Short mmCIF file of C-alpha atoms in Angstrom, two decimals:
data_model
loop_
_atom_site.label_atom_id
_atom_site.label_comp_id
_atom_site.label_asym_id
_atom_site.label_seq_id
_atom_site.Cartn_x
_atom_site.Cartn_y
_atom_site.Cartn_z
CA MET T 1 -19.99 -6.62 22.28
CA THR T 2 -20.11 -4.37 25.33
CA PRO T 3 -20.19 -0.82 24.81
CA ILE T 4 -17.46 0.09 26.92
CA ALA T 5 -14.96 -2.23 24.92
CA GLN T 6 -16.93 -1.27 21.85
CA VAL T 7 -15.76 2.57 22.88
CA LEU T 8 -12.15 1.37 24.58
CA VAL T 9 -11.66 -0.79 20.77
CA CYS T 10 -12.70 2.62 18.92
CA VAL T 11 -10.62 5.09 20.46
CA GLY T 12 -7.28 2.60 20.53
CA ALA T 13 -8.24 2.69 16.73
CA LEU T 14 -7.88 6.56 16.60
CA LEU T 15 -4.62 7.36 18.00
CA ILE T 16 -3.09 4.57 15.95
CA ALA T 17 -4.51 6.30 13.16
CA LEU T 18 -3.04 9.20 14.84
CA ALA T 19 -0.16 8.07 14.91
CA ALA T 20 0.33 6.74 11.63
CA VAL T 21 -0.34 10.60 10.01
CA GLY T 22 2.36 12.12 12.52
CA VAL T 23 4.75 9.41 11.42
CA LEU T 24 3.26 10.31 7.22
CA ARG T 25 3.23 14.12 8.17
CA LEU T 26 5.90 15.21 10.63
CA PRO T 27 8.90 16.79 9.74
CA ASP T 28 12.29 14.52 10.87
CA VAL T 29 13.09 10.67 11.89
CA TYR T 30 12.90 12.36 16.15
CA LEU T 31 9.09 14.11 16.57
CA ARG T 32 7.97 10.76 13.60
CA MET T 33 9.75 8.51 16.54
CA HIS T 34 7.55 10.04 18.88
CA ALA T 35 4.61 10.17 16.42
CA ALA T 36 4.81 6.32 16.47
CA THR T 37 5.67 5.37 19.51
CA LYS T 38 3.54 7.51 22.20
CA ALA T 39 0.28 6.94 20.04
CA ALA T 40 0.56 3.74 18.80
CA SER T 41 1.43 2.58 22.36
CA LEU T 42 -1.44 4.12 23.87
CA GLY T 43 -3.89 2.63 20.59
CA ILE T 44 -3.02 -0.36 21.68
CA ALA T 45 -3.11 -0.57 25.46
CA PHE T 46 -6.95 0.55 24.44
CA ILE T 47 -7.57 -2.16 22.19
CA LEU T 48 -5.69 -4.67 23.77
CA SER T 49 -7.98 -3.43 26.93
CA GLY T 50 -11.54 -3.61 25.07
CA ALA T 51 -10.55 -7.66 24.15
CA ALA T 52 -9.89 -8.38 27.44
CA ILE T 53 -13.35 -6.71 28.34
CA LEU T 54 -14.69 -8.84 25.48
CA LEU T 55 -13.14 -12.37 25.53
CA ASP T 56 -14.56 -12.13 29.56
CA ASP T 57 -11.63 -15.04 29.92
CA GLY T 58 -9.93 -14.45 32.44
CA VAL T 59 -5.93 -16.52 30.80
CA ALA T 60 -6.57 -14.48 27.93
CA SER T 61 -7.47 -10.99 30.10
CA VAL T 62 -4.28 -12.15 31.79
CA LYS T 63 -2.12 -12.63 28.76
CA LEU T 64 -3.18 -9.47 27.28
CA PHE T 65 -2.64 -7.12 30.24
CA LEU T 66 0.80 -8.25 29.92
CA ALA T 67 1.14 -7.12 26.44
CA ILE T 68 0.01 -4.26 27.14
CA ILE T 69 2.78 -4.18 30.48
CA PHE T 70 5.31 -5.80 27.51
CA GLN T 71 4.36 -2.71 24.81
CA PHE T 72 4.60 -0.20 27.13
CA ALA T 73 7.90 -1.31 28.55
CA THR T 74 9.82 -1.97 25.72
CA ALA T 75 8.49 0.88 22.54
CA PRO T 76 10.17 3.61 24.69
CA VAL T 77 13.87 1.83 25.20
CA ALA T 78 13.31 0.76 21.14
CA ALA T 79 12.21 4.52 20.84
CA HIS T 80 15.17 5.81 22.58
CA VAL T 81 17.31 3.57 20.84
CA ILE T 82 16.44 4.69 17.85
CA GLY T 83 16.87 8.01 18.42
CA ARG T 84 20.41 8.13 19.42
CA ALA T 85 21.39 6.16 16.69
CA ALA T 86 19.77 8.67 13.96
CA TYR T 87 21.45 11.48 16.78
CA LYS T 88 24.91 9.32 16.54
CA GLY T 89 24.51 9.01 12.80
CA GLY T 90 24.12 12.82 12.02
CA VAL T 91 20.80 12.84 11.33
CA LYS T 92 20.08 16.48 12.19
CA LEU T 93 17.31 17.87 13.40
CA TRP T 94 13.88 19.59 12.09
CA GLU T 95 15.69 23.42 11.54
CA LYS T 96 12.63 24.56 13.95
CA ASN T 97 13.68 22.95 16.87
CA ARG T 98 15.23 25.80 19.11
CA TYR T 99 17.63 23.38 21.10
CA ASP T 100 19.57 20.46 20.75
CA GLU T 101 19.89 19.09 24.45
CA LEU T 102 22.63 16.60 23.22
CA GLU T 103 25.16 18.79 21.48
CA GLY T 104 28.65 18.49 23.16
CA ALA T 105 27.41 15.70 25.23
CA ALA T 106 28.74 13.21 23.17
CA THR T 107 32.83 12.71 23.66
CA GLU T 108 33.52 9.63 21.72
CA PRO T 109 31.96 8.27 19.33
CA ASP T 110 31.57 4.95 20.35
CA ASP T 111 31.38 5.74 24.04
CA PRO T 112 29.16 3.26 25.44
CA VAL T 113 28.20 5.89 28.36
CA THR T 114 27.45 8.20 26.32
CA LEU T 115 24.48 6.08 23.91
#
């Protein structure tokens, strides 16, 4: 394994471990969702980049980089949908949050524009 691939895989593993700690330790669903999507997506990108370097195969590298693009394209959308569903479901914000930027934004519970 090349040193660059080793570093990328180790950094990715550390980021995923950090995301797991965030999911376990953070106080509400919104903060947990943020930790899970941001750090884990970056961790997966590092690990797959290391694997692409390690494999040294053009077809496999292209597939791995397509997986990275797919991860970065879908994880934020999934996090947004989960967060909006939690908010519309009445999940309360952490008591130390100062602002509720969505307060008053939803006029109708089933309004597709505010989803």
